[in-house]
PDB file of C-alpha atoms in Angstrom:
ATOM      1  CA  UNK A   1     183.967  69.112  74.660  1.00 38.00           C
ATOM      2  CA  UNK A   2     184.706  72.838  74.160  1.00 40.00           C
ATOM      3  CA  UNK A   3     186.343  74.586  77.108  1.00 38.00           C
ATOM      4  CA  UNK A   4     183.451  77.011  77.486  1.00 35.00           C
ATOM      5  CA  UNK A   5     180.853  74.236  77.914  1.00 42.00           C
ATOM      6  CA  UNK A   6     180.974  74.189  81.759  1.00 40.00           C
ATOM      7  CA  UNK A   7     180.334  77.943  81.830  1.00 43.00           C
ATOM      8  CA  UNK A   8     177.357  77.551  79.531  1.00 45.00           C
ATOM      9  CA  UNK A   9     176.013  74.735  81.694  1.00 41.00           C
ATOM     10  CA  UNK A  10     176.424  76.866  84.823  1.00 36.00           C
ATOM     11  CA  UNK A  11     174.710  79.833  83.189  1.00 41.00           C
ATOM     12  CA  UNK A  12     171.873  77.601  82.014  1.00 41.00           C
ATOM     13  CA  UNK A  13     171.368  76.130  85.496  1.00 38.00           C
ATOM     14  CA  UNK A  14     171.430  79.612  87.027  1.00 37.00           C
ATOM     15  CA  UNK A  15     168.884  80.833  84.513  1.00 41.00           C
ATOM     16  CA  UNK A  16     166.592  77.934  85.350  1.00 41.00           C
ATOM     17  CA  UNK A  17     166.877  78.674  89.073  1.00 42.00           C
ATOM     18  CA  UNK A  18     166.099  82.353  88.569  1.00 41.00           C
ATOM     19  CA  UNK A  19     163.193  81.526  86.297  1.00 42.00           C
ATOM     20  CA  UNK A  20     161.809  79.077  88.829  1.00 44.00           C
ATOM     21  CA  UNK A  21     162.167  81.649  91.611  1.00 43.00           C
ATOM     22  CA  UNK A  22     160.463  84.318  89.536  1.00 39.00           C
ATOM     23  CA  UNK A  23     157.675  81.870  88.726  1.00 41.00           C
ATOM     24  CA  UNK A  24     157.137  81.051  92.413  1.00 46.00           C
ATOM     25  CA  UNK A  25     157.165  84.683  93.458  1.00 42.00           C
ATOM     26  CA  UNK A  26     154.770  85.512  90.660  1.00 45.00           C
ATOM     27  CA  UNK A  27     152.229  83.008  91.910  1.00 69.00           C
ATOM     28  CA  UNK A  28     149.370  84.082  94.103  1.00 81.00           C
ATOM     29  CA  UNK A  29     148.745  82.567  97.536  1.00 91.00           C
ATOM     30  CA  UNK A  30     146.488  79.533  97.676  1.00 96.00           C
ATOM     31  CA  UNK A  31     142.861  80.040  98.609  1.00 97.00           C
ATOM     32  CA  UNK A  32     141.844  78.420 101.872  1.00 98.00           C
ATOM     33  CA  UNK A  33     138.554  76.935 103.006  1.00 97.00           C
ATOM     34  CA  UNK A  34     137.825  77.490 106.689  1.00 95.00           C
ATOM     35  CA  UNK A  35     135.889  74.643 108.243  1.00 94.00           C
ATOM     36  CA  UNK A  36     133.485  74.212 111.136  1.00 94.00           C
ATOM     37  CA  UNK A  37     135.111  74.169 114.580  1.00 95.00           C
ATOM     38  CA  UNK A  38     135.898  70.762 116.074  1.00 94.00           C
ATOM     39  CA  UNK A  39     134.166  71.877 119.274  1.00 93.00           C
ATOM     40  CA  UNK A  40     133.046  75.203 120.744  1.00 93.00           C
ATOM     41  CA  UNK A  41     136.603  75.742 122.052  1.00 94.00           C
ATOM     42  CA  UNK A  42     138.655  74.011 119.333  1.00 95.00           C
ATOM     43  CA  UNK A  43     139.374  75.490 115.901  1.00 97.00           C
ATOM     44  CA  UNK A  44     139.737  73.241 112.875  1.00 97.00           C
ATOM     45  CA  UNK A  45     142.524  73.510 110.320  1.00 98.00           C
ATOM     46  CA  UNK A  46     141.818  75.084 106.921  1.00 98.00           C
ATOM     47  CA  UNK A  47     141.937  73.193 103.632  1.00 98.00           C
ATOM     48  CA  UNK A  48     143.326  74.309 100.275  1.00 98.00           C
ATOM     49  CA  UNK A  49     140.654  75.167  97.721  1.00 98.00           C
ATOM     50  CA  UNK A  50     141.129  73.632  94.254  1.00 97.00           C
ATOM     51  CA  UNK A  51     144.374  71.861  95.260  1.00 97.00           C
ATOM     52  CA  UNK A  52     147.007  70.542  92.878  1.00 97.00           C
ATOM     53  CA  UNK A  53     147.884  66.834  93.266  1.00 97.00           C
ATOM     54  CA  UNK A  54     150.729  67.781  95.638  1.00 97.00           C
ATOM     55  CA  UNK A  55     148.441  70.067  97.627  1.00 98.00           C
ATOM     56  CA  UNK A  56     145.899  67.250  97.921  1.00 98.00           C
ATOM     57  CA  UNK A  57     148.532  65.500 100.072  1.00 98.00           C
ATOM     58  CA  UNK A  58     148.575  68.578 102.296  1.00 98.00           C
ATOM     59  CA  UNK A  59     144.798  68.473 102.668  1.00 98.00           C
ATOM     60  CA  UNK A  60     144.970  64.789 103.620  1.00 97.00           C
ATOM     61  CA  UNK A  61     147.562  65.532 106.298  1.00 96.00           C
ATOM     62  CA  UNK A  62     145.503  68.437 107.640  1.00 96.00           C
ATOM     63  CA  UNK A  63     142.519  66.080 107.826  1.00 96.00           C
ATOM     64  CA  UNK A  64     144.583  63.533 109.776  1.00 93.00           C
ATOM     65  CA  UNK A  65     145.752  66.172 112.251  1.00 94.00           C
ATOM     66  CA  UNK A  66     142.181  67.393 112.734  1.00 94.00           C
ATOM     67  CA  UNK A  67     140.963  63.835 113.322  1.00 92.00           C
ATOM     68  CA  UNK A  68     143.497  63.347 116.117  1.00 90.00           C
ATOM     69  CA  UNK A  69     142.557  66.668 117.708  1.00 91.00           C
ATOM     70  CA  UNK A  70     138.843  65.863 117.455  1.00 92.00           C
ATOM     71  CA  UNK A  71     139.444  62.726 119.504  1.00 89.00           C
ATOM     72  CA  UNK A  72     141.176  64.811 122.175  1.00 87.00           C
ATOM     73  CA  UNK A  73     138.357  67.364 122.159  1.00 89.00           C
ATOM     74  CA  UNK A  74     135.752  64.633 122.605  1.00 90.00           C
ATOM     75  CA  UNK A  75     137.737  62.844 125.309  1.00 86.00           C
ATOM     76  CA  UNK A  76     138.503  65.897 127.446  1.00 89.00           C
ATOM     77  CA  UNK A  77     134.984  66.735 128.601  1.00 88.00           C
ATOM     78  CA  UNK A  78     133.110  66.320 131.851  1.00 90.00           C
ATOM     79  CA  UNK A  79     134.799  65.871 135.218  1.00 89.00           C
ATOM     80  CA  UNK A  80     138.037  64.083 136.029  1.00 86.00           C
ATOM     81  CA  UNK A  81     138.550  61.775 139.031  1.00 83.00           C
ATOM     82  CA  UNK A  82     139.194  64.761 141.296  1.00 83.00           C
ATOM     83  CA  UNK A  83     135.968  66.431 140.204  1.00 85.00           C
ATOM     84  CA  UNK A  84     137.679  69.116 138.115  1.00 86.00           C
ATOM     85  CA  UNK A  85     136.336  70.171 134.740  1.00 89.00           C
ATOM     86  CA  UNK A  86     138.301  68.720 131.832  1.00 91.00           C
ATOM     87  CA  UNK A  87     138.852  70.894 128.751  1.00 92.00           C
ATOM     88  CA  UNK A  88     140.485  71.093 125.339  1.00 92.00           C
ATOM     89  CA  UNK A  89     141.247  74.408 123.614  1.00 95.00           C
ATOM     90  CA  UNK A  90     142.800  74.891 120.195  1.00 95.00           C
ATOM     91  CA  UNK A  91     143.525  78.164 118.385  1.00 97.00           C
ATOM     92  CA  UNK A  92     144.629  78.220 114.738  1.00 97.00           C
ATOM     93  CA  UNK A  93     146.382  81.049 112.885  1.00 96.00           C
ATOM     94  CA  UNK A  94     147.530  80.921 109.257  1.00 97.00           C
ATOM     95  CA  UNK A  95     150.862  82.760 109.012  1.00 95.00           C
ATOM     96  CA  UNK A  96     151.516  82.129 105.304  1.00 95.00           C
ATOM     97  CA  UNK A  97     149.379  80.891 102.425  1.00 95.00           C
ATOM     98  CA  UNK A  98     152.000  81.109  99.693  1.00 93.00           C
ATOM     99  CA  UNK A  99     153.453  81.365  97.209  1.00 91.00           C
ATOM    100  CA  UNK A 100     156.085  78.903  98.487  1.00 94.00           C
ATOM    101  CA  UNK A 101     154.742  77.673 101.814  1.00 96.00           C
ATOM    102  CA  UNK A 102     151.535  77.094 103.737  1.00 97.00           C
ATOM    103  CA  UNK A 103     152.279  77.742 107.420  1.00 97.00           C
ATOM    104  CA  UNK A 104     149.800  77.281 110.247  1.00 97.00           C
ATOM    105  CA  UNK A 105     150.437  78.121 113.892  1.00 95.00           C
ATOM    106  CA  UNK A 106     148.611  75.961 116.452  1.00 95.00           C
ATOM    107  CA  UNK A 107     148.147  76.741 120.151  1.00 93.00           C
ATOM    108  CA  UNK A 108     146.608  74.066 122.349  1.00 91.00           C
ATOM    109  CA  UNK A 109     145.703  73.759 125.991  1.00 89.00           C
ATOM    110  CA  UNK A 110     144.148  70.719 127.616  1.00 88.00           C
ATOM    111  CA  UNK A 111     143.230  69.415 131.028  1.00 88.00           C
ATOM    112  CA  UNK A 112     142.330  65.766 130.635  1.00 84.00           C
ATOM    113  CA  UNK A 113     142.766  64.444 134.143  1.00 78.00           C
ATOM    114  CA  UNK A 114     146.549  64.499 134.383  1.00 71.00           C
ATOM    115  CA  UNK A 115     148.700  66.062 137.072  1.00 69.00           C
ATOM    116  CA  UNK A 116     149.273  69.267 135.084  1.00 71.00           C
ATOM    117  CA  UNK A 117     147.330  70.912 132.256  1.00 79.00           C
ATOM    118  CA  UNK A 118     148.962  70.495 128.855  1.00 80.00           C
ATOM    119  CA  UNK A 119     150.054  73.550 126.849  1.00 84.00           C
ATOM    120  CA  UNK A 120     151.699  73.426 123.441  1.00 86.00           C
ATOM    121  CA  UNK A 121     152.455  75.727 120.544  1.00 91.00           C
ATOM    122  CA  UNK A 122     153.677  74.288 117.255  1.00 93.00           C
ATOM    123  CA  UNK A 123     153.571  74.897 113.524  1.00 95.00           C
ATOM    124  CA  UNK A 124     152.793  73.011 110.348  1.00 96.00           C
ATOM    125  CA  UNK A 125     154.700  74.277 107.305  1.00 97.00           C
ATOM    126  CA  UNK A 126     154.154  72.641 103.928  1.00 98.00           C
ATOM    127  CA  UNK A 127     155.955  73.086 100.620  1.00 97.00           C
ATOM    128  CA  UNK A 128     153.127  74.041  98.253  1.00 97.00           C
ATOM    129  CA  UNK A 129     155.017  72.568  95.290  1.00 96.00           C
ATOM    130  CA  UNK A 130     155.765  69.110  96.720  1.00 97.00           C
ATOM    131  CA  UNK A 131     153.144  68.799  99.453  1.00 98.00           C
ATOM    132  CA  UNK A 132     155.773  67.743 102.017  1.00 97.00           C
ATOM    133  CA  UNK A 133     156.425  69.169 105.460  1.00 96.00           C
ATOM    134  CA  UNK A 134     159.391  71.538 105.176  1.00 96.00           C
ATOM    135  CA  UNK A 135     162.724  70.505 106.725  1.00 94.00           C
ATOM    136  CA  UNK A 136     164.295  73.905 107.323  1.00 95.00           C
ATOM    137  CA  UNK A 137     167.786  72.579 108.024  1.00 95.00           C
ATOM    138  CA  UNK A 138     168.476  72.419 104.283  1.00 94.00           C
ATOM    139  CA  UNK A 139     168.013  76.203 104.105  1.00 96.00           C
ATOM    140  CA  UNK A 140     170.412  76.977 106.987  1.00 97.00           C
ATOM    141  CA  UNK A 141     173.561  77.118 104.887  1.00 96.00           C
ATOM    142  CA  UNK A 142     175.787  79.172 107.249  1.00 96.00           C
ATOM    143  CA  UNK A 143     175.280  77.284 110.495  1.00 93.00           C
ATOM    144  CA  UNK A 144     175.613  73.702 111.599  1.00 92.00           C
ATOM    145  CA  UNK A 145     172.055  72.535 112.142  1.00 94.00           C
ATOM    146  CA  UNK A 146     170.890  69.227 113.562  1.00 93.00           C
ATOM    147  CA  UNK A 147     167.606  67.716 112.414  1.00 94.00           C
ATOM    148  CA  UNK A 148     165.289  66.673 115.243  1.00 93.00           C
ATOM    149  CA  UNK A 149     161.635  65.813 115.719  1.00 91.00           C
ATOM    150  CA  UNK A 150     158.802  67.153 117.824  1.00 88.00           C
ATOM    151  CA  UNK A 151     155.677  65.199 118.758  1.00 87.00           C
ATOM    152  CA  UNK A 152     152.703  67.212 120.070  1.00 82.00           C
ATOM    153  CA  UNK A 153     151.032  65.113 122.763  1.00 68.00           C
ATOM    154  CA  UNK A 154     147.496  65.345 121.406  1.00 62.00           C
ATOM    155  CA  UNK A 155     148.167  65.047 117.689  1.00 60.00           C
ATOM    156  CA  UNK A 156     149.825  61.652 117.246  1.00 68.00           C
ATOM    157  CA  UNK A 157     152.319  62.858 114.628  1.00 82.00           C
ATOM    158  CA  UNK A 158     156.015  63.568 114.241  1.00 89.00           C
ATOM    159  CA  UNK A 159     157.061  67.032 113.054  1.00 92.00           C
ATOM    160  CA  UNK A 160     160.487  68.300 111.945  1.00 94.00           C
ATOM    161  CA  UNK A 161     162.495  70.496 114.307  1.00 96.00           C
ATOM    162  CA  UNK A 162     166.045  71.821 114.255  1.00 97.00           C
ATOM    163  CA  UNK A 163     168.835  72.707 116.691  1.00 95.00           C
ATOM    164  CA  UNK A 164     171.544  75.302 115.994  1.00 95.00           C
ATOM    165  CA  UNK A 165     173.761  77.503 118.169  1.00 94.00           C
ATOM    166  CA  UNK A 166     173.350  80.452 115.784  1.00 96.00           C
ATOM    167  CA  UNK A 167     169.589  79.973 115.712  1.00 96.00           C
ATOM    168  CA  UNK A 168     169.421  80.005 119.512  1.00 96.00           C
ATOM    169  CA  UNK A 169     171.589  83.139 119.663  1.00 96.00           C
ATOM    170  CA  UNK A 170     169.247  84.952 117.263  1.00 97.00           C
ATOM    171  CA  UNK A 171     166.199  83.778 119.204  1.00 97.00           C
ATOM    172  CA  UNK A 172     167.625  85.093 122.487  1.00 96.00           C
ATOM    173  CA  UNK A 173     168.504  88.435 120.858  1.00 96.00           C
ATOM    174  CA  UNK A 174     164.957  88.867 119.569  1.00 96.00           C
ATOM    175  CA  UNK A 175     163.107  87.659 122.672  1.00 96.00           C
ATOM    176  CA  UNK A 176     160.985  90.039 124.740  1.00 92.00           C
ATOM    177  CA  UNK A 177     160.059  89.057 128.298  1.00 90.00           C
ATOM    178  CA  UNK A 178     156.349  88.897 129.073  1.00 86.00           C
ATOM    179  CA  UNK A 179     154.241  88.119 132.120  1.00 85.00           C
ATOM    180  CA  UNK A 180     155.950  85.348 134.053  1.00 84.00           C
ATOM    181  CA  UNK A 181     158.128  84.351 131.080  1.00 92.00           C
ATOM    182  CA  UNK A 182     161.816  85.138 130.707  1.00 92.00           C
ATOM    183  CA  UNK A 183     164.191  83.945 128.030  1.00 93.00           C
ATOM    184  CA  UNK A 184     166.096  81.936 130.664  1.00 91.00           C
ATOM    185  CA  UNK A 185     162.907  80.011 131.449  1.00 89.00           C
ATOM    186  CA  UNK A 186     162.644  79.012 127.794  1.00 92.00           C
ATOM    187  CA  UNK A 187     166.217  78.340 126.651  1.00 92.00           C
ATOM    188  CA  UNK A 188     168.051  77.927 129.962  1.00 86.00           C
ATOM    189  CA  UNK A 189     171.516  79.305 130.806  1.00 83.00           C
ATOM    190  CA  UNK A 190     173.860  80.921 128.282  1.00 77.00           C
ATOM    191  CA  UNK A 191     176.740  78.468 128.609  1.00 68.00           C
ATOM    192  CA  UNK A 192     175.825  74.928 127.603  1.00 77.00           C
ATOM    193  CA  UNK A 193     176.820  72.063 125.349  1.00 83.00           C
ATOM    194  CA  UNK A 194     175.435  71.453 121.866  1.00 84.00           C
ATOM    195  CA  UNK A 195     173.235  68.659 123.230  1.00 84.00           C
ATOM    196  CA  UNK A 196     171.626  71.151 125.628  1.00 88.00           C
ATOM    197  CA  UNK A 197     170.644  73.660 122.948  1.00 93.00           C
ATOM    198  CA  UNK A 198     166.957  74.430 122.503  1.00 94.00           C
ATOM    199  CA  UNK A 199     164.929  72.686 119.800  1.00 95.00           C
ATOM    200  CA  UNK A 200     163.079  74.985 117.392  1.00 97.00           C
ATOM    201  CA  UNK A 201     160.419  74.777 114.741  1.00 97.00           C
ATOM    202  CA  UNK A 202     160.770  77.250 111.883  1.00 97.00           C
ATOM    203  CA  UNK A 203     157.906  78.546 109.774  1.00 96.00           C
ATOM    204  CA  UNK A 204     156.930  81.273 107.343  1.00 95.00           C
ATOM    205  CA  UNK A 205     155.434  84.342 109.003  1.00 92.00           C
ATOM    206  CA  UNK A 206     154.579  87.914 108.119  1.00 88.00           C
ATOM    207  CA  UNK A 207     157.842  89.848 108.149  1.00 90.00           C
ATOM    208  CA  UNK A 208     160.242  86.928 107.927  1.00 95.00           C
ATOM    209  CA  UNK A 209     161.086  83.613 109.561  1.00 97.00           C
ATOM    210  CA  UNK A 210     159.302  82.485 112.721  1.00 97.00           C
ATOM    211  CA  UNK A 211     161.472  80.685 115.313  1.00 98.00           C
ATOM    212  CA  UNK A 212     159.401  78.779 117.883  1.00 97.00           C
ATOM    213  CA  UNK A 213     160.921  76.797 120.799  1.00 96.00           C
ATOM    214  CA  UNK A 214     159.556  73.248 121.192  1.00 94.00           C
ATOM    215  CA  UNK A 215     160.225  70.120 123.271  1.00 90.00           C
ATOM    216  CA  UNK A 216     160.216  72.325 126.368  1.00 88.00           C
ATOM    217  CA  UNK A 217     159.788  71.098 129.930  1.00 84.00           C
ATOM    218  CA  UNK A 218     156.183  71.198 131.164  1.00 81.00           C
ATOM    219  CA  UNK A 219     156.871  74.176 133.416  1.00 80.00           C
ATOM    220  CA  UNK A 220     158.145  76.241 130.461  1.00 86.00           C
ATOM    221  CA  UNK A 221     155.703  75.097 127.765  1.00 85.00           C
ATOM    222  CA  UNK A 222     153.241  77.920 128.444  1.00 85.00           C
ATOM    223  CA  UNK A 223     156.047  80.419 127.749  1.00 90.00           C
ATOM    224  CA  UNK A 224     156.722  79.161 124.220  1.00 91.00           C
ATOM    225  CA  UNK A 225     156.405  82.132 121.871  1.00 93.00           C
ATOM    226  CA  UNK A 226     157.955  82.791 118.460  1.00 95.00           C
ATOM    227  CA  UNK A 227     160.614  85.324 117.546  1.00 97.00           C
ATOM    228  CA  UNK A 228     160.423  86.664 113.978  1.00 97.00           C
ATOM    229  CA  UNK A 229     163.758  87.008 112.183  1.00 98.00           C
ATOM    230  CA  UNK A 230     164.067  89.645 109.468  1.00 97.00           C
ATOM    231  CA  UNK A 231     166.611  89.895 106.669  1.00 97.00           C
ATOM    232  CA  UNK A 232     169.707  90.310 108.848  1.00 97.00           C
ATOM    233  CA  UNK A 233     168.882  87.222 110.879  1.00 98.00           C
ATOM    234  CA  UNK A 234     168.117  85.173 107.782  1.00 98.00           C
ATOM    235  CA  UNK A 235     171.391  86.343 106.215  1.00 98.00           C
ATOM    236  CA  UNK A 236     173.286  85.127 109.286  1.00 98.00           C
ATOM    237  CA  UNK A 237     171.618  81.725 108.985  1.00 98.00           C
ATOM    238  CA  UNK A 238     172.355  81.562 105.259  1.00 98.00           C
ATOM    239  CA  UNK A 239     168.723  81.380 104.126  1.00 97.00           C
ATOM    240  CA  UNK A 240     168.819  81.444 100.276  1.00 97.00           C
ATOM    241  CA  UNK A 241     167.780  84.742  98.729  1.00 96.00           C
ATOM    242  CA  UNK A 242     164.753  83.320  96.902  1.00 93.00           C
ATOM    243  CA  UNK A 243     163.380  81.940 100.177  1.00 95.00           C
ATOM    244  CA  UNK A 244     164.034  85.271 101.905  1.00 96.00           C
ATOM    245  CA  UNK A 245     162.226  87.131  99.134  1.00 94.00           C
ATOM    246  CA  UNK A 246     159.207  84.864  99.500  1.00 90.00           C
ATOM    247  CA  UNK A 247     159.113  85.297 103.282  1.00 92.00           C
ATOM    248  CA  UNK A 248     159.624  89.066 103.266  1.00 91.00           C
ATOM    249  CA  UNK A 249     157.168  89.863 100.483  1.00 83.00           C
ATOM    250  CA  UNK A 250     154.285  87.454 101.094  1.00 70.00           C
TER     251      UNK A 250
END
C-alpha cells in the first residue's frame, strides 16, 4: 500500500465527519404535536410530527412515560388516610427540538398519602437520528465520567445520569442561591470522595448544556435546578465541537 494511503483515509474520514455535522446543523428542528393534558394539573409530553422510523421509537417511549404518569395522576386524588387532599402536578418544558436532540424538562410534585410530598425534576433527551436516550458520558472527553442511572418514582423507567468531579465543579460555579436553597443543600460539602459526588442529568437547552442534579435526598429534591454551561464550560468538559455548535445555535 502506498505510504500516503493512511493520510488519505484520515482525510476522507474527517471529510465525512464534517459533512455529517454540516448536514445535521443544516436540518430544521422537528415539529411537535402538543397533546391534551393528562389531568387538569398534569401536562402531557409532546409527540414528533411525521417521525422517521427512529423518531417513531421516541414517540413510543414518550407514550410509555405518559401512561405511567397518567396512572399516578389518577391514583393521587381524593383524601388520604389522614384526611389530606392528595395531588399530582406535572409541568413540561421542551428545551430543544433539534437538529440533533429532543430534550424535555419535567417537573413533578405529588402527595399520594406518604410521609412527605414527592418532588422531582428530570429530563428526557433523545438522539433524533437513532431514537435512543442520550448517554452524555461519551461526549465528556476531558473528564473522567461515571455512568449512572436515575429512576423517577412515578414514571417506572430508568434514565441515564453521570457523575464527574469537573462537572460538579462547573455546576457549583454556575449555581445561584434562591429561596431556601443553597448549593450546599444540593451538592453537600466541598471536600468529598468520588463516590460522594452528585449525580447529574445533562440535556440540550437554550444557550448550551443543562446540568441538573438528580438522585437527591428527599429534603433537597425541591431545590433541584439546572445550571446552563456555555462554551467555556463545554470546552472544559471536552464536548466535541459539532455538539457544542448544535447546542449553542439551536
